[in-house]
Amino acid sequence: MEKRQALIFLPVLAVASFLVKISGSSSFRPVLTGPDLAFSGPRVVFRCVASNVSPPVVYELIKDGRVRIGRNRDFQGGQVASFPIKVTAASEGSYHCRATAGGTTEISNSIKLRVVTPPSYTRVTSEPFPPVAYEGSRMALSCDAERGSNLSYSWFFNRKEITSSTSLPFHFVENKLLVERVTPEYAGNYSCTAWSSVNEIKRISSSTEVQVTIKVYVSKPEISFSVHKEGTSYHGNVTCWSTRGSPPVNLYLLLDGKEVDSVTAAQTPAAWFLVVVVPELDMGEARCRVKTENQDLTSEPVNLEFQLEEM
Ligand SMILES: *[C@@H]1O[C@H](CO)[C@@H](O)[C@H](O)[C@H]1NC(C)=O
Ligand SMILES: *[C@@H]1O[C@H](CO)[C@@H](O)[C@H](O)[C@H]1NC(C)=O
Ligand SMILES: *[C@@H]1O[C@H](CO)[C@@H](O)[C@H](O)[C@H]1NC(C)=O
């Protein structure tokens, strides 16, 4: 019973599909192809074609439903109309094509083009600036590209890319590289690249290197006193040093609280001072003082006296 009914319906369906074909030939559907994502700079091509239409056909590329970008004629039929456009940031928008033939105009599908601007003139800026940070302080480096959209960033420390498996901890926040508390290990050369990609094609802009210096706070200075004989006179040698601390530092010799000599130590936080000494005479109490731009520390005192039998 079921089968018989299906057979009766079959001719009816055939007629229906025939009717659709006839009406389809009178209205044609142009098809637009082209990119939906492109770098600004190079050319891209939109192409439009309508099939089953008698020439001549006029094709127009329309942007955002209003602006005509180009116009092309096909006198032979079946020819693809090409619309090359040079991509700029202003090319972003929605495109469709319009085909006119035999007094009928038909509209194609639309393509939404998004434009990615490649990065350029990338550089690293630092906070603090200049890039000199004290141990324990915060450091923030920014990767700034003068131009570019949809950018991603990569960072390099002494020419090696910083990744999550880099032994020193770093934080990445947008275009920034952050360290909450720097230690001397963070001293070195940093650079970055900004990049954007379109369909697996990467455009990269690299910065130059920025040399970061990490300063170590000086420790309380130590003092020592020694005497040596020169001819008939004696010279005392007061040596001052901090076991840690970044140069340059200023070292001062204080005698009974008064500054009598000073030295700027550029290599290591240490210096020595020569003092004339007279045996058996107490020449006072010496101390060392070490000063940097943000520290001022004084050593324990040492008495500048010696007995001849000690020599
Ligand atoms: C660019 O990034 C924005 C925000 O992250 C996103 O909405 C947009 O789709 C991206 N554009 C492209 C072309 O990838
Ligand atoms: C960093 O760069 C400077 C100058 O180019 C160079 O003298 C120094 O050796 C570099 N430091 C490291 C750790 O590569
Ligand atoms: C003073 O002592 C330091 C070490 O304590 C030494 O390096 C320096 O050469 C001495 N200076 C003189 C003139 O002997």
GROMACS .gro file of C-alpha atoms and ligand atoms in nm:
model
  353
    1MET     CA    1   0.000   0.000   0.000
    2GLU     CA    2   0.279   0.242   0.102
    3LYS     CA    3   0.488   0.164  -0.206
    4ARG     CA    4   0.209   0.233  -0.450
    5GLN     CA    5   0.154   0.581  -0.307
    6ALA     CA    6   0.521   0.671  -0.348
    7LEU     CA    7   0.514   0.576  -0.713
    8ILE     CA    8   0.212   0.794  -0.780
    9PHE     CA    9   0.388   1.097  -0.629
   10LEU     CA   10   0.708   1.061  -0.832
   11PRO     CA   11   0.595   1.239  -1.154
   12VAL     CA   12   0.460   1.526  -0.952
   13LEU     CA   13   0.806   1.586  -0.787
   14ALA     CA   14   0.977   1.578  -1.129
   15VAL     CA   15   0.754   1.855  -1.259
   16ALA     CA   16   0.818   2.065  -0.949
   17SER     CA   17   1.199   2.050  -0.989
   18PHE     CA   18   1.166   2.139  -1.359
   19LEU     CA   19   0.976   2.454  -1.264
   20VAL     CA   20   1.252   2.562  -1.019
   21LYS     CA   21   1.513   2.527  -1.295
   22ILE     CA   22   1.324   2.752  -1.531
   23SER     CA   23   1.275   3.031  -1.278
   24GLY     CA   24   1.648   3.000  -1.173
   25SER     CA   25   1.771   3.086  -1.523
   26SER     CA   26   1.588   3.413  -1.525
   27SER     CA   27   1.745   3.525  -1.191
   28PHE     CA   28   2.119   3.461  -1.163
   29ARG     CA   29   2.320   3.465  -0.845
   30PRO     CA   30   2.665   3.631  -0.861
   31VAL     CA   31   2.927   3.477  -0.633
   32LEU     CA   32   3.195   3.690  -0.469
   33THR     CA   33   3.522   3.538  -0.351
   34GLY     CA   34   3.803   3.717  -0.170
   35PRO     CA   35   3.991   3.739   0.159
   36ASP     CA   36   3.828   3.800   0.494
   37LEU     CA   37   4.160   3.883   0.659
   38ALA     CA   38   4.454   4.071   0.506
   39PHE     CA   39   4.765   4.267   0.599
   40SER     CA   40   4.757   4.631   0.512
   41GLY     CA   41   5.007   4.714   0.240
   42PRO     CA   42   4.982   4.452  -0.033
   43ARG     CA   43   4.705   4.408  -0.291
   44VAL     CA   44   4.426   4.158  -0.258
   45VAL     CA   45   4.179   4.058  -0.527
   46PHE     CA   46   3.806   4.015  -0.503
   47ARG     CA   47   3.649   3.811  -0.782
   48CYS     CA   48   3.291   3.800  -0.890
   49VAL     CA   49   3.114   3.577  -1.139
   50ALA     CA   50   2.755   3.495  -1.223
   51SER     CA   51   2.679   3.176  -1.412
   52ASN     CA   52   2.390   3.108  -1.650
   53VAL     CA   53   2.358   3.466  -1.755
   54SER     CA   54   2.364   3.608  -2.105
   55PRO     CA   55   2.629   3.874  -2.171
   56PRO     CA   56   2.694   4.157  -2.151
   57VAL     CA   57   2.718   4.159  -1.772
   58VAL     CA   58   2.827   4.458  -1.565
   59TYR     CA   59   2.992   4.374  -1.234
   60GLU     CA   60   3.040   4.623  -0.955
   61LEU     CA   61   3.222   4.579  -0.626
   62ILE     CA   62   3.042   4.759  -0.345
   63LYS     CA   63   3.179   4.833   0.000
   64ASP     CA   64   2.956   4.871   0.306
   65GLY     CA   65   2.648   4.879   0.082
   66ARG     CA   66   2.725   5.229  -0.045
   67VAL     CA   67   3.068   5.282  -0.196
   68ARG     CA   68   3.144   5.150  -0.541
   69ILE     CA   69   3.506   5.031  -0.545
   70GLY     CA   70   3.521   4.911  -0.905
   71ARG     CA   71   3.329   4.830  -1.219
   72ASN     CA   72   3.394   4.561  -1.479
   73ARG     CA   73   3.217   4.440  -1.794
   74ASP     CA   74   3.194   4.090  -1.931
   75PHE     CA   75   3.097   4.085  -2.300
   76GLN     CA   76   3.156   3.713  -2.357
   77GLY     CA   77   2.974   3.558  -2.063
   78GLY     CA   78   3.121   3.333  -1.792
   79GLN     CA   79   3.422   3.563  -1.743
   80VAL     CA   80   3.533   3.628  -1.385
   81ALA     CA   81   3.546   3.996  -1.291
   82SER     CA   82   3.859   4.081  -1.087
   83PHE     CA   83   3.880   4.369  -0.847
   84PRO     CA   84   4.232   4.423  -0.712
   85ILE     CA   85   4.244   4.657  -0.413
   86LYS     CA   86   4.537   4.794  -0.222
   87VAL     CA   87   4.469   4.721   0.142
   88THR     CA   88   4.479   5.001   0.396
   89ALA     CA   89   4.323   5.029   0.739
   90ALA     CA   90   4.028   5.196   0.564
   91SER     CA   91   3.969   4.885   0.353
   92GLU     CA   92   3.810   4.714   0.648
   93GLY     CA   93   3.443   4.655   0.586
   94SER     CA   94   3.181   4.445   0.416
   95TYR     CA   95   3.203   4.377   0.042
   96HIS     CA   96   2.954   4.242  -0.205
   97CYS     CA   97   2.922   4.247  -0.578
   98ARG     CA   98   2.638   4.352  -0.799
   99ALA     CA   99   2.584   4.198  -1.140
  100THR     CA  100   2.356   4.357  -1.398
  101ALA     CA  101   2.247   4.180  -1.713
  102GLY     CA  102   1.941   4.210  -1.934
  103GLY     CA  103   1.796   4.482  -1.716
  104THR     CA  104   1.814   4.271  -1.401
  105THR     CA  105   2.048   4.341  -1.111
  106GLU     CA  106   2.145   4.072  -0.864
  107ILE     CA  107   2.345   4.093  -0.543
  108SER     CA  108   2.613   3.845  -0.434
  109ASN     CA  109   2.702   3.705  -0.096
  110SER     CA  110   2.901   3.947   0.115
  111ILE     CA  111   3.253   3.915   0.255
  112LYS     CA  112   3.365   4.094   0.567
  113LEU     CA  113   3.728   4.201   0.536
  114ARG     CA  114   3.931   4.259   0.851
  115VAL     CA  115   4.265   4.433   0.815
  116VAL     CA  116   4.573   4.362   1.025
  117THR     CA  117   4.844   4.629   1.030
  118PRO     CA  118   5.193   4.477   1.059
  119PRO     CA  119   5.410   4.615   1.339
  120SER     CA  120   5.694   4.856   1.277
  121TYR     CA  121   5.953   5.052   1.474
  122THR     CA  122   5.943   4.831   1.779
  123ARG     CA  123   6.144   4.931   2.083
  124VAL     CA  124   6.182   4.844   2.449
  125THR     CA  125   6.116   5.106   2.711
  126SER     CA  126   6.190   5.050   3.076
  127GLU     CA  127   6.062   5.149   3.411
  128PRO     CA  128   6.277   5.258   3.585
  129PHE     CA  129   6.441   5.462   3.314
  130PRO     CA  130   6.737   5.444   3.257
  131PRO     CA  131   6.717   5.068   3.310
  132VAL     CA  132   6.900   5.054   3.638
  133ALA     CA  133   6.707   4.881   3.916
  134TYR     CA  134   6.800   4.806   4.273
  135GLU     CA  135   6.773   4.449   4.392
  136GLY     CA  136   6.429   4.386   4.541
  137SER     CA  137   6.264   4.656   4.334
  138ARG     CA  138   6.013   4.616   4.053
  139MET     CA  139   6.110   4.626   3.689
  140ALA     CA  140   5.873   4.672   3.397
  141LEU     CA  141   5.980   4.655   3.035
  142SER     CA  142   5.737   4.749   2.757
  143CYS     CA  143   5.749   4.640   2.398
  144ASP     CA  144   5.615   4.931   2.198
  145ALA     CA  145   5.549   4.921   1.826
  146GLU     CA  146   5.484   5.253   1.661
  147ARG     CA  147   5.226   5.093   1.436
  148GLY     CA  148   5.051   4.762   1.418
  149SER     CA  149   4.725   4.596   1.511
  150ASN     CA  150   4.645   4.263   1.668
  151LEU     CA  151   4.998   4.234   1.797
  152SER     CA  152   5.155   3.957   1.996
  153TYR     CA  153   5.486   3.988   2.174
  154SER     CA  154   5.793   3.774   2.236
  155TRP     CA  155   6.072   3.859   2.478
  156PHE     CA  156   6.440   3.773   2.473
  157PHE     CA  157   6.693   3.775   2.757
  158ASN     CA  158   7.056   3.761   2.645
  159ARG     CA  159   6.931   3.657   2.298
  160LYS     CA  160   6.731   3.360   2.428
  161GLU     CA  161   6.354   3.365   2.412
  162ILE     CA  162   6.187   3.391   2.750
  163THR     CA  163   5.933   3.115   2.794
  164SER     CA  164   5.747   2.969   3.088
  165SER     CA  165   6.034   2.722   3.129
  166THR     CA  166   6.297   2.998   3.163
  167SER     CA  167   6.455   2.948   3.506
  168LEU     CA  168   6.409   3.311   3.615
  169PRO     CA  169   6.044   3.398   3.681
  170PHE     CA  170   5.889   3.665   3.461
  171HIS     CA  171   5.532   3.784   3.416
  172PHE     CA  172   5.385   3.874   3.080
  173VAL     CA  173   5.103   4.128   3.076
  174GLU     CA  174   4.999   4.242   2.730
  175ASN     CA  175   5.308   4.410   2.586
  176LYS     CA  176   5.494   4.414   2.916
  177LEU     CA  177   5.752   4.200   3.084
  178LEU     CA  178   5.735   4.233   3.461
  179VAL     CA  179   5.954   4.129   3.749
  180GLU     CA  180   5.820   4.207   4.095
  181ARG     CA  181   6.152   4.177   4.279
  182VAL     CA  182   6.469   4.184   4.075
  183THR     CA  183   6.784   4.003   4.181
  184PRO     CA  184   7.131   4.039   4.025
  185GLU     CA  185   7.051   3.745   3.792
  186TYR     CA  186   6.813   3.970   3.601
  187ALA     CA  187   7.097   4.192   3.481
  188GLY     CA  188   7.157   4.153   3.108
  189ASN     CA  189   7.028   4.242   2.767
  190TYR     CA  190   6.660   4.242   2.683
  191SER     CA  191   6.485   4.273   2.349
  192CYS     CA  192   6.142   4.199   2.213
  193THR     CA  193   5.959   4.133   1.892
  194ALA     CA  194   5.608   4.243   1.810
  195TRP     CA  195   5.428   4.032   1.553
  196SER     CA  196   5.095   3.978   1.390
  197SER     CA  197   4.982   3.702   1.163
  198VAL     CA  198   4.736   3.649   0.884
  199ASN     CA  199   4.666   3.299   0.758
  200GLU     CA  200   4.985   3.155   0.907
  201ILE     CA  201   5.198   3.438   0.766
  202LYS     CA  202   5.380   3.622   1.040
  203ARG     CA  203   5.505   3.979   1.019
  204ILE     CA  204   5.768   4.059   1.279
  205SER     CA  205   5.933   4.378   1.401
  206SER     CA  206   6.227   4.343   1.640
  207SER     CA  207   6.359   4.593   1.890
  208THR     CA  208   6.721   4.664   1.966
  209GLU     CA  209   6.866   4.541   2.294
  210VAL     CA  210   6.834   4.727   2.619
  211GLN     CA  211   7.097   4.658   2.879
  212VAL     CA  212   6.950   4.628   3.227
  213THR     CA  213   7.173   4.686   3.528
  214ILE     CA  214   7.076   4.553   3.867
  215LYS     CA  215   7.229   4.737   4.156
  216VAL     CA  216   7.307   4.562   4.481
  217TYR     CA  217   7.277   4.754   4.807
  218VAL     CA  218   7.605   4.800   4.990
  219SER     CA  219   7.656   4.624   5.320
  220LYS     CA  220   7.787   4.796   5.632
  221PRO     CA  221   8.156   4.867   5.568
  222GLU     CA  222   8.434   4.682   5.747
  223ILE     CA  223   8.757   4.847   5.853
  224SER     CA  224   9.108   4.723   5.920
  225PHE     CA  225   9.431   4.894   6.013
  226SER     CA  226   9.787   4.787   5.942
  227VAL     CA  227  10.124   4.956   5.973
  228HIS     CA  228  10.435   4.926   5.766
  229LYS     CA  229  10.773   5.090   5.791
  230GLU     CA  230  10.916   5.309   5.519
  231GLY     CA  231  11.270   5.422   5.591
  232THR     CA  232  11.253   5.572   5.934
  233SER     CA  233  10.882   5.657   5.930
  234TYR     CA  234  10.575   5.446   5.969
  235HIS     CA  235  10.270   5.443   5.752
  236GLY     CA  236   9.934   5.324   5.853
  237ASN     CA  237   9.700   5.166   5.605
  238VAL     CA  238   9.331   5.189   5.680
  239THR     CA  239   9.137   4.959   5.452
  240CYS     CA  240   8.763   4.986   5.407
  241TRP     CA  241   8.534   4.753   5.222
  242SER     CA  242   8.179   4.636   5.194
  243THR     CA  243   8.139   4.266   5.127
  244ARG     CA  244   7.861   4.341   4.880
  245GLY     CA  245   7.733   4.638   4.686
  246SER     CA  246   7.742   4.780   4.335
  247PRO     CA  247   7.994   5.048   4.249
  248PRO     CA  248   8.038   5.335   4.218
  249VAL     CA  249   8.044   5.416   4.588
  250ASN     CA  250   8.208   5.694   4.781
  251LEU     CA  251   8.424   5.588   5.074
  252TYR     CA  252   8.527   5.828   5.346
  253LEU     CA  253   8.783   5.802   5.620
  254LEU     CA  254   8.664   5.958   5.944
  255LEU     CA  255   8.907   6.041   6.223
  256ASP     CA  256   8.733   6.112   6.551
  257GLY     CA  257   8.419   6.178   6.356
  258LYS     CA  258   8.580   6.418   6.109
  259GLU     CA  259   8.611   6.340   5.742
  260VAL     CA  260   8.980   6.342   5.647
  261ASP     CA  261   8.993   6.163   5.315
  262SER     CA  262   8.764   6.022   5.049
  263VAL     CA  263   8.777   5.799   4.745
  264THR     CA  264   8.528   5.707   4.475
  265ALA     CA  265   8.549   5.335   4.414
  266ALA     CA  266   8.442   5.248   4.063
  267GLN     CA  267   8.520   4.876   4.049
  268THR     CA  268   8.454   4.720   4.389
  269PRO     CA  269   8.319   4.886   4.704
  270ALA     CA  270   8.663   4.901   4.867
  271ALA     CA  271   8.944   5.151   4.925
  272TRP     CA  272   9.242   5.205   5.143
  273PHE     CA  273   9.379   5.523   5.297
  274LEU     CA  274   9.734   5.597   5.404
  275VAL     CA  275   9.781   5.772   5.735
  276VAL     CA  276  10.106   5.884   5.895
  277VAL     CA  277  10.139   5.722   6.232
  278VAL     CA  278  10.367   5.780   6.524
  279PRO     CA  279  10.446   5.477   6.735
  280GLU     CA  280  10.307   5.467   7.087
  281LEU     CA  281  10.074   5.758   7.016
  282ASP     CA  282   9.701   5.725   7.001
  283MET     CA  283   9.597   5.911   6.690
  284GLY     CA  284   9.233   5.870   6.743
  285GLU     CA  285   8.949   5.660   6.633
  286ALA     CA  286   8.900   5.581   6.266
  287ARG     CA  287   8.579   5.481   6.094
  288CYS     CA  288   8.483   5.422   5.738
  289ARG     CA  289   8.175   5.560   5.581
  290VAL     CA  290   8.025   5.442   5.256
  291LYS     CA  291   7.778   5.652   5.063
  292THR     CA  292   7.578   5.583   4.750
  293GLU     CA  293   7.291   5.773   4.597
  294ASN     CA  294   7.055   5.616   4.849
  295GLN     CA  295   7.267   5.471   5.130
  296ASP     CA  296   7.495   5.605   5.401
  297LEU     CA  297   7.661   5.352   5.630
  298THR     CA  298   7.944   5.379   5.882
  299SER     CA  299   8.174   5.106   6.006
  300GLU     CA  300   8.266   5.012   6.361
  301PRO     CA  301   8.562   5.216   6.494
  302VAL     CA  302   8.925   5.110   6.504
  303ASN     CA  303   9.191   5.276   6.718
  304LEU     CA  304   9.488   5.409   6.525
  305GLU     CA  305   9.759   5.312   6.765
  306PHE     CA  306  10.037   5.059   6.764
  307GLN     CA  307  10.323   4.953   6.982
  308LEU     CA  308  10.668   4.915   6.833
  309GLU     CA  309  10.711   4.565   6.969
  310GLU     CA  310  10.416   4.461   6.761
  311MET     CA  311  10.612   4.524   6.441
  312LIG     C1  312   4.215   4.169   1.661
  312LIG     O1  313   4.197   4.163   1.801
  312LIG     C2  314   4.068   4.199   1.841
  312LIG     C3  315   4.068   4.204   1.992
  312LIG     O2  316   4.154   4.110   2.048
  312LIG     C4  317   3.970   4.097   1.786
  312LIG     O3  318   3.841   4.131   1.826
  312LIG     C5  319   3.979   4.098   1.635
  312LIG     O4  320   3.897   3.999   1.582
  312LIG     C6  321   4.120   4.072   1.591
  312LIG     N1  322   4.130   4.093   1.450
  312LIG     C7  323   4.193   4.012   1.370
  312LIG     C8  324   4.197   4.056   1.230
  312LIG     O5  325   4.248   3.909   1.411
  313LIG     C1  326   7.492   4.315   2.666
  313LIG     O1  327   7.524   4.405   2.565
  313LIG     C2  328   7.643   4.479   2.590
  313LIG     C3  329   7.656   4.584   2.483
  313LIG     O2  330   7.617   4.536   2.360
  313LIG     C4  331   7.760   4.383   2.597
  313LIG     O3  332   7.877   4.455   2.623
  313LIG     C5  333   7.735   4.282   2.707
  313LIG     O4  334   7.837   4.188   2.710
  313LIG     C6  335   7.602   4.213   2.688
  313LIG     N1  336   7.574   4.131   2.805
  313LIG     C7  337   7.540   4.004   2.798
  313LIG     C8  338   7.516   3.936   2.927
  313LIG     O5  339   7.527   3.945   2.693
  314LIG     C1  340   9.674   4.869   5.207
  314LIG     O1  341   9.610   4.746   5.236
  314LIG     C2  342   9.540   4.684   5.129
  314LIG     C3  343   9.481   4.555   5.175
  314LIG     O2  344   9.441   4.560   5.306
  314LIG     C4  345   9.635   4.661   5.013
  314LIG     O3  346   9.562   4.610   4.903
  314LIG     C5  347   9.704   4.788   4.974
  314LIG     O4  348   9.798   4.762   4.874
  314LIG     C6  349   9.773   4.848   5.095
  314LIG     N1  350   9.836   4.973   5.056
  314LIG     C7  351   9.965   4.998   5.073
  314LIG     C8  352  10.018   5.130   5.022
  314LIG     O5  353  10.038   4.916   5.123
   0.00000   0.00000   0.00000
